[in-house]
Coordinates of C-alpha atoms and ligand atoms in Angstrom, one line a residue:
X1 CA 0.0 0.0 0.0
X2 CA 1.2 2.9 -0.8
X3 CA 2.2 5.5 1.7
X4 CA -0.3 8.2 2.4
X5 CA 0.5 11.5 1.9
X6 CA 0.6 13.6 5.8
X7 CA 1.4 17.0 4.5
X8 CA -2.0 18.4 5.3
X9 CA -4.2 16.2 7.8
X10 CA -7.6 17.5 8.2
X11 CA -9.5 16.2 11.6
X12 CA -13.2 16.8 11.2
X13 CA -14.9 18.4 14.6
X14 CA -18.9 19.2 13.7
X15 CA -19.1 21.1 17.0
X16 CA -17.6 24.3 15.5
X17 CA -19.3 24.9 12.0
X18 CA -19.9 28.4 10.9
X19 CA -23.6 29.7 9.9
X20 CA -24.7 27.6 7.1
X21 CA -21.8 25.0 6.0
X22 CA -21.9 21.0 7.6
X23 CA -19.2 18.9 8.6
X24 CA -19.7 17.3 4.6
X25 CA -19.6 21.2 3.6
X26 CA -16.2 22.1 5.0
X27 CA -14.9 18.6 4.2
X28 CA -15.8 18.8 0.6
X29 CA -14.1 22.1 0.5
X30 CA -10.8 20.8 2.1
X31 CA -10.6 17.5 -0.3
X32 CA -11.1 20.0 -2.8
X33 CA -8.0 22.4 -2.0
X34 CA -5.5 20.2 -1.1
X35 CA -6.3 18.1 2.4
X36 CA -4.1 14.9 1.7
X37 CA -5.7 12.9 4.6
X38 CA -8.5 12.8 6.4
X39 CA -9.8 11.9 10.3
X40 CA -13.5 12.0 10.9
X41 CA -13.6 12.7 15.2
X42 CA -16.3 12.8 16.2
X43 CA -16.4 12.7 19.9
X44 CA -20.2 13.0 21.1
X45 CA -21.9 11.7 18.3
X46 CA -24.3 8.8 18.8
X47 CA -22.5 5.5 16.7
X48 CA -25.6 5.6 13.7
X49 CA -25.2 8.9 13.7
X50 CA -21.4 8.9 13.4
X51 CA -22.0 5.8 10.8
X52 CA -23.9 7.6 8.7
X53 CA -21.3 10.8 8.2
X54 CA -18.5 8.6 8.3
X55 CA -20.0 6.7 5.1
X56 CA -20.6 9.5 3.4
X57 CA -17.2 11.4 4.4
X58 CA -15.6 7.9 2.7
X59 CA -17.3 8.6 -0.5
X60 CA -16.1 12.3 -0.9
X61 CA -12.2 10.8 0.4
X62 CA -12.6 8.1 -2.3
X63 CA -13.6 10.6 -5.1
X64 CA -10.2 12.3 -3.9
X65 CA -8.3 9.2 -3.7
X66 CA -7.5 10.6 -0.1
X67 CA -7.7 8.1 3.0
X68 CA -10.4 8.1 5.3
X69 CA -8.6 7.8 8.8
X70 CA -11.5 7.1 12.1
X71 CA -11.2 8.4 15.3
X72 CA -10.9 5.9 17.9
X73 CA -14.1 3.7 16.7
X74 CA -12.3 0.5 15.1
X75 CA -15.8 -1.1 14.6
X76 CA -17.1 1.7 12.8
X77 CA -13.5 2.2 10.7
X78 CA -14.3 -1.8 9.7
X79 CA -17.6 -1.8 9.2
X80 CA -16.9 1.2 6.6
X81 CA -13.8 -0.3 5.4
X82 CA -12.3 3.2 6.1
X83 CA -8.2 3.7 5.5
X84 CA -7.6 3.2 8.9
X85 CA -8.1 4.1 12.9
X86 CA -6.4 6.4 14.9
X87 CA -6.2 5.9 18.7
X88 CA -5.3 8.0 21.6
X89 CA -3.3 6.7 24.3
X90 CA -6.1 5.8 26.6
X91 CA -7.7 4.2 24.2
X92 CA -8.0 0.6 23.1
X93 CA -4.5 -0.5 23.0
X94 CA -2.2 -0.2 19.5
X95 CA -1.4 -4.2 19.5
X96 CA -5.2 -4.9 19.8
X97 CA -5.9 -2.3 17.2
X98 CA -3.6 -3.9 15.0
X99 CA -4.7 -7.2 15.3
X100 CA -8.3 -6.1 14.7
X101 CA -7.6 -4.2 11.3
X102 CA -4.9 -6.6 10.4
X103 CA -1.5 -5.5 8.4
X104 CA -2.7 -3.4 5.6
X105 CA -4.7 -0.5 7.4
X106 CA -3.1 2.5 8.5
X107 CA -2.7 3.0 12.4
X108 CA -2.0 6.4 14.0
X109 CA -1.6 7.0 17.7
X110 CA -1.8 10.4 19.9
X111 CA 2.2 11.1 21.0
X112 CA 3.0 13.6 23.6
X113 CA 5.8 11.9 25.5
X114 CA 9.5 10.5 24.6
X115 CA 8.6 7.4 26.2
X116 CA 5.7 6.9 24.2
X117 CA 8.6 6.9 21.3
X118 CA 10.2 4.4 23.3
X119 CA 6.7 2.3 23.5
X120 CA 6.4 2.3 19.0
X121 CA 10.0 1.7 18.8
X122 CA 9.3 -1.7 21.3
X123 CA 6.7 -2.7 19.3
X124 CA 8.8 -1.9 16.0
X125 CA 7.7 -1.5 12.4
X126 CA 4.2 -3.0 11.3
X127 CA 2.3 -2.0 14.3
X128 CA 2.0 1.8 13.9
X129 CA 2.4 4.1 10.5
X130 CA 2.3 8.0 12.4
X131 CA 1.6 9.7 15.1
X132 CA 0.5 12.8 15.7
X133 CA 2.6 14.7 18.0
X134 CA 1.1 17.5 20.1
X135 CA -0.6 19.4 21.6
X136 CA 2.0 22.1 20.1
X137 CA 0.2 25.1 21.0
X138 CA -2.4 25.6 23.4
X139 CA -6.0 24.7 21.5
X140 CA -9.7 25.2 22.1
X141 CA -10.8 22.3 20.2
X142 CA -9.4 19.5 22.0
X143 CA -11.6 20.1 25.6
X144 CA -10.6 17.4 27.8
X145 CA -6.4 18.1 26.6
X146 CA -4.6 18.9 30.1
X147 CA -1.6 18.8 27.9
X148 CA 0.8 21.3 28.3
X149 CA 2.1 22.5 24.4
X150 CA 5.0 21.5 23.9
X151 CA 6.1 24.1 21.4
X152 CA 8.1 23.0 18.3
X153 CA 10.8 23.2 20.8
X154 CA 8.7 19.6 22.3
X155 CA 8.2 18.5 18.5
X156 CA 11.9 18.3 17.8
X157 CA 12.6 15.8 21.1
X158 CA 9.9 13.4 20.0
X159 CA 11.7 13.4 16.6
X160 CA 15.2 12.9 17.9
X161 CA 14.0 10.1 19.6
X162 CA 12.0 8.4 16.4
X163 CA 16.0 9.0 15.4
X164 CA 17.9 7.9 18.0
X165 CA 15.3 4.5 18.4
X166 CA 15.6 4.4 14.6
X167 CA 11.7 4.1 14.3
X168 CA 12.2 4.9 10.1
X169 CA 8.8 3.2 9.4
X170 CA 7.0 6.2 11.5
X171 CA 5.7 9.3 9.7
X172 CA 4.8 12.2 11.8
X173 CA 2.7 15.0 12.1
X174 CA 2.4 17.7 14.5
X175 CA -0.8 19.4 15.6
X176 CA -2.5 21.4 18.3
X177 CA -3.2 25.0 17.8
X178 CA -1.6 25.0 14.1
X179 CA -2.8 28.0 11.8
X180 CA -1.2 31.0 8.9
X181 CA 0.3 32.4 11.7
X182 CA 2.9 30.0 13.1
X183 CA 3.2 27.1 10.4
X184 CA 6.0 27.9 9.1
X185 CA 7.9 28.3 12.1
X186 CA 6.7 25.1 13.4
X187 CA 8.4 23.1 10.5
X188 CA 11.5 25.3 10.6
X189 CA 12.0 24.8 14.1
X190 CA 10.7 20.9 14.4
X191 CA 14.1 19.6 13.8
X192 CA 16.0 16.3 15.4
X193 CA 18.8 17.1 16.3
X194 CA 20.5 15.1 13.3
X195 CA 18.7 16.9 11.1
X196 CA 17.8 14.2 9.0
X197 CA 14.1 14.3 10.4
X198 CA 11.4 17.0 9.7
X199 CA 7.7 16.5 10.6
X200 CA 6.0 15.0 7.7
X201 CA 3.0 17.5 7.9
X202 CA 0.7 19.3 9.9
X203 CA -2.6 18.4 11.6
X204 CA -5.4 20.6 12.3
X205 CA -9.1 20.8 13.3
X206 CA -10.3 24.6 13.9
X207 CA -8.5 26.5 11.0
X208 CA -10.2 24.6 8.2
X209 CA -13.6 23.4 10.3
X210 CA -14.5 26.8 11.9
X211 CA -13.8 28.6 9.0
X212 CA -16.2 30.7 6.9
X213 CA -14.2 29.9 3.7
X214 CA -12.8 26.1 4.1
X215 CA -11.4 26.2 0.8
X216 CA -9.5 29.9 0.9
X217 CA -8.2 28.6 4.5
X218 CA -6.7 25.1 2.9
X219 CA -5.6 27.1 -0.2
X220 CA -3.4 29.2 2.2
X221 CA -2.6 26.7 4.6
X222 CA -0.9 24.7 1.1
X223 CA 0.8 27.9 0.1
X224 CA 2.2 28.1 3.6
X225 CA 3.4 24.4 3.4
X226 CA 4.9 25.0 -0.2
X227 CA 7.5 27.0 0.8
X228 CA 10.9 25.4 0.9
X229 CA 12.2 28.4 2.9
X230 CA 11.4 30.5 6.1
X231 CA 11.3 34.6 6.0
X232 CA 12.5 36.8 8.9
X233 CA 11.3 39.6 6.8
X234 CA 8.9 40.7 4.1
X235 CA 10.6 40.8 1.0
X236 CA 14.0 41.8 2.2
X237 CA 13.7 44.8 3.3
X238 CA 17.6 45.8 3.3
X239 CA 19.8 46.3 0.0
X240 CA 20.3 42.7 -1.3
X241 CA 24.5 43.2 -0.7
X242 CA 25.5 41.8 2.6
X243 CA 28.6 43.3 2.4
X244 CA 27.4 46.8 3.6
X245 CA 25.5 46.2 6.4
X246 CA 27.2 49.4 8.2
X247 CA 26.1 51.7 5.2
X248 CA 22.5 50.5 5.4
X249 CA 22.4 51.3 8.8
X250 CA 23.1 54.8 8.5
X251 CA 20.5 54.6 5.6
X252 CA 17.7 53.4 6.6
X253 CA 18.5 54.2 10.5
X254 CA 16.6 51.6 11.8
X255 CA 14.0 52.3 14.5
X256 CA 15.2 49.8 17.6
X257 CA 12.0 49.1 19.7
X258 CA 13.5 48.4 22.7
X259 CA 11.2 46.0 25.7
X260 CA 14.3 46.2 28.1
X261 CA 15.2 46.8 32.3
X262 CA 15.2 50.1 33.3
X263 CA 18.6 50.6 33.8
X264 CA 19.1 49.4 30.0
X265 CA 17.1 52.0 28.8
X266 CA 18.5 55.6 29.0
X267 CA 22.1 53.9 27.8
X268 CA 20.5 51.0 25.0
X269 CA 18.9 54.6 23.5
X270 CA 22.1 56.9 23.3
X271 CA 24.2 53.4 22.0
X272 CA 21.2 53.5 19.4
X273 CA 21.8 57.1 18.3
X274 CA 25.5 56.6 18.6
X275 CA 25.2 53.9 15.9
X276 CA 22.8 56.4 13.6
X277 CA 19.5 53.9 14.9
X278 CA 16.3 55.7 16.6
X279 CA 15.3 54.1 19.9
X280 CA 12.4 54.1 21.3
X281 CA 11.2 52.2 24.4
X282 CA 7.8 50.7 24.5
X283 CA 5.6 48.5 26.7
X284 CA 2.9 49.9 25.6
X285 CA 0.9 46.9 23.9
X286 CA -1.3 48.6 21.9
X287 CA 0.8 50.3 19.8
X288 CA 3.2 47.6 19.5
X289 CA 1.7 46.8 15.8
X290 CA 2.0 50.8 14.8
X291 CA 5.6 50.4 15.9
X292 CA 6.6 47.5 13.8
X293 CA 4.8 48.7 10.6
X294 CA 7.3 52.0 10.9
X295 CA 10.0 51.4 7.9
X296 CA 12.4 49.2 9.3
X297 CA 12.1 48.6 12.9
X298 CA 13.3 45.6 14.9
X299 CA 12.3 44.6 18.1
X300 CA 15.1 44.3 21.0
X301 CA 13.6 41.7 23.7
X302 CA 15.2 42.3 26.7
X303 CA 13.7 39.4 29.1
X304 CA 15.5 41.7 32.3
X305 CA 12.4 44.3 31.6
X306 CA 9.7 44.1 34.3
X307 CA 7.2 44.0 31.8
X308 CA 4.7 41.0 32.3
X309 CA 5.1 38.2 30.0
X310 CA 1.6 38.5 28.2
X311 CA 3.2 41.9 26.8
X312 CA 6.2 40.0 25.7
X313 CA 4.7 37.0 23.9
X314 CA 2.5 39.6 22.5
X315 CA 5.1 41.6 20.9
X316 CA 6.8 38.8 19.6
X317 CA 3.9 37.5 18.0
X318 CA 3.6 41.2 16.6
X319 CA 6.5 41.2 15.3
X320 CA 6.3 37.7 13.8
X321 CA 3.0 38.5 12.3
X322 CA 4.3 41.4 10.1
X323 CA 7.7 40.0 9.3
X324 CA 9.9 42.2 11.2
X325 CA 13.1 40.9 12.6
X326 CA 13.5 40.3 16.5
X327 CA 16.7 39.8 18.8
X328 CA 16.5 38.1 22.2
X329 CA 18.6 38.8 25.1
X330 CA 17.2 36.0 27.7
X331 CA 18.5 38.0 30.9
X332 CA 19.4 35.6 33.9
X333 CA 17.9 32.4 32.0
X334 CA 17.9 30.1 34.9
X335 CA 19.0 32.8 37.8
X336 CA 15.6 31.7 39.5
X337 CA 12.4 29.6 38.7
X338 CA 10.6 32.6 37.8
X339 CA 12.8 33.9 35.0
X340 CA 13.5 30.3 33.9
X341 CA 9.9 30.2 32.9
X342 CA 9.4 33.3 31.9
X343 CA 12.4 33.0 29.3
X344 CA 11.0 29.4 27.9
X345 CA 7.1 30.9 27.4
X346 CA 9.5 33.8 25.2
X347 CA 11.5 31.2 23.3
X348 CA 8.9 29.0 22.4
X349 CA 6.1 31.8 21.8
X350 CA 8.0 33.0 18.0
X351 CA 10.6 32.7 16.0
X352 CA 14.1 35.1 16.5
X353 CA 16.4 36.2 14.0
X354 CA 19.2 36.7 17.1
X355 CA 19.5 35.1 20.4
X356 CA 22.1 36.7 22.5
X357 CA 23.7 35.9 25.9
X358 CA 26.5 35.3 28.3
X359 CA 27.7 31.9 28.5
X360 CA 25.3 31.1 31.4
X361 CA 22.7 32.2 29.5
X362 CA 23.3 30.5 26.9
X363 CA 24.2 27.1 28.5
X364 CA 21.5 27.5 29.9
X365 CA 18.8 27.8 26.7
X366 CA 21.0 24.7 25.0
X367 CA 20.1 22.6 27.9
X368 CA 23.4 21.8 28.4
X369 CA 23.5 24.2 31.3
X370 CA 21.2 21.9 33.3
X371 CA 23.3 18.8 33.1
X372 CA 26.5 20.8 33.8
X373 CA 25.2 22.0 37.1
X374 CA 24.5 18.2 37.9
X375 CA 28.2 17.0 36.7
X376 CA 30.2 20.3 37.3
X377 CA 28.6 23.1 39.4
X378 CA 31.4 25.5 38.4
X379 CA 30.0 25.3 35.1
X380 CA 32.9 24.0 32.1
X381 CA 33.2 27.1 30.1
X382 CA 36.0 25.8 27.5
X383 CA 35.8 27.3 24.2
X384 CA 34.8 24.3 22.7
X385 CA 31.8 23.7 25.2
X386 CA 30.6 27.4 24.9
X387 CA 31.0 26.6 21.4
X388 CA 28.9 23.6 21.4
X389 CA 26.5 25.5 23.9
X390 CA 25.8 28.1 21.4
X391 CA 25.4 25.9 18.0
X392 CA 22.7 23.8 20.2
X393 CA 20.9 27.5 20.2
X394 CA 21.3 28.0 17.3
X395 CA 20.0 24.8 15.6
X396 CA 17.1 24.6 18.4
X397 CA 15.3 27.8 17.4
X398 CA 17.2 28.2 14.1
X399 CA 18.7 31.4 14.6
X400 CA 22.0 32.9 14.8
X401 CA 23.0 32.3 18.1
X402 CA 25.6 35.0 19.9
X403 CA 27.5 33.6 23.3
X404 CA 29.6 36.8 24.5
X405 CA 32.6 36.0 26.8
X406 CA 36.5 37.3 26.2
X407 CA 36.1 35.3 23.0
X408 CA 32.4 35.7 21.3
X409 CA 30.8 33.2 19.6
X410 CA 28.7 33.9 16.6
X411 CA 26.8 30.4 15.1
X412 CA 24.5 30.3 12.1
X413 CA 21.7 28.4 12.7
X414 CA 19.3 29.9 9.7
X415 CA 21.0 27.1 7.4
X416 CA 20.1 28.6 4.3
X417 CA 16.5 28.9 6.1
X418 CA 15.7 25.7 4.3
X419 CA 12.5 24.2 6.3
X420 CA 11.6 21.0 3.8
X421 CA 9.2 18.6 5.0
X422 CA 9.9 15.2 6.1
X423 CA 13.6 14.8 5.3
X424 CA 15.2 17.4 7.6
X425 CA 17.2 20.3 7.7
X426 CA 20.1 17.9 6.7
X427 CA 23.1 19.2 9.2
X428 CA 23.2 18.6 12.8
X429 CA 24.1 21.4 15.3
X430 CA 27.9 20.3 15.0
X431 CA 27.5 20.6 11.3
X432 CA 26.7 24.8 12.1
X433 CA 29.4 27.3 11.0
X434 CA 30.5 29.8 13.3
X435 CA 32.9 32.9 14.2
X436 CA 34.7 33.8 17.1
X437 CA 35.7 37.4 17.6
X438 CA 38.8 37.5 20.1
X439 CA 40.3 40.9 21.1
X440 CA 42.0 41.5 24.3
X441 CA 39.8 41.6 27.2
X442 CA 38.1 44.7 28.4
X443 CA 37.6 44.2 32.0
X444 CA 35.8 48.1 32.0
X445 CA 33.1 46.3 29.7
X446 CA 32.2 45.0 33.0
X447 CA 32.0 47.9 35.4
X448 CA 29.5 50.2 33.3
X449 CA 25.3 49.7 33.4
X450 CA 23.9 47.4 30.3
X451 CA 27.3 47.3 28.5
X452 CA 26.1 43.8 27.4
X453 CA 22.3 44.5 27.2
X454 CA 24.0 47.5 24.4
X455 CA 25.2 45.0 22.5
X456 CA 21.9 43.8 21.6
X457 CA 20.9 47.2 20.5
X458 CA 23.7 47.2 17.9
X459 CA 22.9 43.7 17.2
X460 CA 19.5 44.8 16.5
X461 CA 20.5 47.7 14.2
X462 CA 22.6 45.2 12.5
X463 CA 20.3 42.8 11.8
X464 CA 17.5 45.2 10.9
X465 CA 19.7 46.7 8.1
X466 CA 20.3 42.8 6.7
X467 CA 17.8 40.4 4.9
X468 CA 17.0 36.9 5.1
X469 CA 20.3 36.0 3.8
X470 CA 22.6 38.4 5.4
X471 CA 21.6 37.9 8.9
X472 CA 24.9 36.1 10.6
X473 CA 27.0 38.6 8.5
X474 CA 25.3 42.0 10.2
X475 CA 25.4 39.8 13.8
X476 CA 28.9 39.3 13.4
X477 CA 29.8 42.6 11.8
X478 CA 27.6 43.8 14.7
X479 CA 30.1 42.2 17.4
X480 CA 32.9 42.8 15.8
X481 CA 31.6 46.7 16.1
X482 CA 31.1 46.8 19.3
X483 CA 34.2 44.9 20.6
X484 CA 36.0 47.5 18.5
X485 CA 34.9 50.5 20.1
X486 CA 35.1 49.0 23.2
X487 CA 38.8 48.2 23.3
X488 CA 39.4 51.9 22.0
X489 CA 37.7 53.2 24.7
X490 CA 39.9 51.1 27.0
X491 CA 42.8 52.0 25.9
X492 CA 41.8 56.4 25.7
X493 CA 39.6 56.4 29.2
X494 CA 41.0 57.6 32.9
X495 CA 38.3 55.6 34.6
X496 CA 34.7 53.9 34.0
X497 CA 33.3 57.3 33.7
X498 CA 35.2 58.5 30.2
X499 CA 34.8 54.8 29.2
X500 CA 31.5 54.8 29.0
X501 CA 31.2 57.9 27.0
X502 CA 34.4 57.1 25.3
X503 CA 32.1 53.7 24.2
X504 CA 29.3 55.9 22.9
X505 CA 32.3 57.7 20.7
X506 CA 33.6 55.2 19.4
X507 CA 30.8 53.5 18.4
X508 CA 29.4 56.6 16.8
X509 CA 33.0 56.8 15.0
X510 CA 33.0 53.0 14.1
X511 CA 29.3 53.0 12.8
X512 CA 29.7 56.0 10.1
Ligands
3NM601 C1 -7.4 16.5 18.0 C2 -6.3 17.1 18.8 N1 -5.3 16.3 19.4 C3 -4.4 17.1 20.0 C4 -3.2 16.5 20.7 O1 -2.5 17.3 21.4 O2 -3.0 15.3 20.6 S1 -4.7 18.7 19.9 C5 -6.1 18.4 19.0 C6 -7.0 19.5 18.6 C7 -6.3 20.4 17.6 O3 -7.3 21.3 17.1 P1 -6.9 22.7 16.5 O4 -6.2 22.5 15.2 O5 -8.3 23.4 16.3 O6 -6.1 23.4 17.5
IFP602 C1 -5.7 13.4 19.4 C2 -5.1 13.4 18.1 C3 -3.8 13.7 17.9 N1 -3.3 13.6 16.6 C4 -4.0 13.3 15.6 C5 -3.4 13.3 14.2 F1 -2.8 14.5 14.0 F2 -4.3 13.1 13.3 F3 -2.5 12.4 14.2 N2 -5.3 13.0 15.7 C6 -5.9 13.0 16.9 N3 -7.2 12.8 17.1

């Protein structure tokens, strides 16, 4: 049999129909614009009632040569001769399921958990052909789901371990809280960390059911899922030539949005002039979207601010939404419980074109942080493990991925921005080029206010002079910058005083 096609799974919910359309309606309209597989769910429908839709949804599935996949009922899936069952993990259990429908159906199972992974790669190939992995974001439709989203961050565990259990046979889609607005980052980001597996497609209930135009929402949802690439910005907003980055600064004098700590502020905005950016330092929500829609602004996230994290997530979805780029500076990852939390709802909540900070910081976003306060509480900051630190950032959340430190490490993990389906970014966070920018320490760097939260603002100045191609060059022209002036100022100041206006002069020197 051949294998069915997961790049758009459509799972039927007839609790949510507009005005006017039926569950045959909207599923009509979604065979018709490109649904590649079917699941009718119906989860309070009386069994003739359920019987009687799930007949007639298999004649529109045949007419599409699309398989008919049913929730949970494997009587019903037989008695229809549907494509196949999919079960949840209380259900009836996946051997029994298999023995009922026999070899040649198609057998999906509900996967939130690595050691579910661990379960399918027990019972090896033959038993089940996906799963669907979720719930990614939080949802409405699924009631009863006291999952907590995983994020595509989750996504990318369950398929390193398919990879590292060698489960081949298993395709995968991910679902939960899927629409326009976060696709793309959701198979850009999905990765294992071999990156030789991508989810095979995407899974969704509300975005084609509830919609007032099933077809126009599967139309776009296929466009979305077309793309080989993902887009930081609209259309590039920058001069195509990475080599100038510098010169585009000063041209098109980006406006740096800055969500930062208090004592960032008044010095992030003059390091912003300095540099020939406008600053300007908002927590105002409501105007967050006027902001972005001003000619090339950027947001700098600054997770030190006291803003609340609604506000946050909210300006990174923002920003997301209308293509604009965004740099992260995840204060104090792990200094306490709080911020730890606060930090992972930031990561997971969009996608980042920069994610900057110390070597803590950054150990502790790759994860590797946790295990090194188990093995070695002084924390192994060698080159190579910072290095290693910083391409796991990178490759996670597939952005270019800044660890500052006497030597600062700059890693690439846009990788050409590919996001294919199914076969994976195809290199492996070891695989991720980097730079290191070494000059001689400046130990003054360290007795000024928001010397490091500055560097974010001419990261962000950087980046929001570059395209989607040119991003790691304007980061690491961006360090270089600032590690410039600064050793200039250390070698002209008396004191911490003159260097911290020597800084701002030299960086206004170094930027023209
Ligand atoms: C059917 C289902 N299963 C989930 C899981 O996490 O396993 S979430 C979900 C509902 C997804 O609906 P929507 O696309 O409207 O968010
Ligand atoms: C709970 C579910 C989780 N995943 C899937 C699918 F995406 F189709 F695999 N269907 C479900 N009913």
């Amino acid at each position: 049999m051949k294998a069915a096609d997961y790049t758009l799974y459509l799972v039927t919910d007839s609790t949510m129909l507009p005005e006017g359309k039926t569950l045959i309606s909207q599923l009509a309209e979604g065979l018709k614009n490109g649904v590649t597989i079917v699941q009718l769910r119906e989860k309070d429908t009386d069994a003739k009632t359920f019987v009687a839709l799930a007949l007639e949804a298999k004649k529109l599935c045949d007419h599409y040569n699309v398989p008919l996949i049913i929730n949970d009922r494997v009587d019903i899936a037989l008695a229809i001769d549907a494509s196949g069952i999919h079960v949840g993990q209380d259900d009836i259990p996946i051997p029994m399921v298999r023995k009922l429908v026999g070899p040649e159906k198609i057998v999906g199972w509900s996967v939130g958990k690595v050691e579910e992974v661990d379960q399918l790669a027990e019972w090896g190939p033959g038993m089940i052909n996906y799963i669907g992995v979720g719930t990614v974001f939080d949802t409405q439709t699924k009631k009863d789901s006291k999952k907590i989203p995983m994020g595509p961050e989750g996504v990318s565990r369950i398929l390193t371990r398919l990879q590292e259990k060698k489960c081949d046979w298993i395709k995968t889609v991910a679902i939960g809280g899927l629409h326009p607005d976060n696709i793309s980052r959701v198979v850009y980001q999905s990765q294992s960390l071999d990156g030789k597996r991508s989810i095979d497609g995407i899974s969704l209930v509300s975005d084609i059911m509830a919609s007032d135009d099933a077809g126009q929402s599967t139309r776009i949802l296929r466009e979305i899922l077309a793309e080989k690439s993902h887009h930081f910005f609209e259309g590039g907003a920058a001069d195509k030539n990475t080599a100038n980055i510098k010169e585009n600064v000063q041209k098109l004098s980006p406006l740096i949005h800055h969500i930062t700590n208090r004592v960032h502020q008044n010095f992030g905005a003059n390091v912003a002039l300095a540099i020939g950016c406008s600053p300007i330092m908002s927590e105002v929500a409501a105007e967050f979207e006027d902001l972005c829609k001003i000619p090339h602004s950027v947001l700098l996230l600054n997770t030190g601010t006291v803003a609340d994290v609604g506000i946050l997530i909210h300006a990174v979805k923002t920003y997301n939404s209308q293509k604009r780029p965004i740099v992260l500076d995840p204060v104090g990852f792990s200094a306490s419980s709080a911020r730890l939390i606060l930090n992972k709802k930031v990561l997971s909540a969009g996608q980042f074109a920069c994610i900057k900070g110390n070597t803590g910081e950054i150990m502790g976003v790759s994860g590797l942080g946790g295990a090194m306060k188990g093995v070695d509480s002084s924390g192994d900051d060698s080159l190579e493990t910072r290095i290693e630190a910083t391409q796991l950032v990178a490759f996670k959340y597939r952005t270019v991925a800044v660890c500052t430190g006497e030597i600062d490490i700059v890693v690439d993990g846009t990788a050409s921005l590919k996001r294919p389906l199914q076969s994976g970014v195809g290199v492996s966070s070891a695989d991720l080029s980097y730079e290191l920018i070494k000059s001689e320490n400046v130990p003054l760097f360290g007795r000024i206010t928001a010397s490091g939260c500055s560097l974010g603002t001419v990261i962000a100045g950087f980046v929001c002079a570059a395209n989607d191609e040119s991003i790691f060059t304007a980061v690491v022209q961006a360090v270089t910058l600032y590690k410039l002036a600064g050793t200039r100022a250390n070698a002209t100041c008396k004191g911490s005083g003159s260097f911290l206006v020597d800084l701002i002069d030299n960086l206004y020197l170094a930027a023209e």
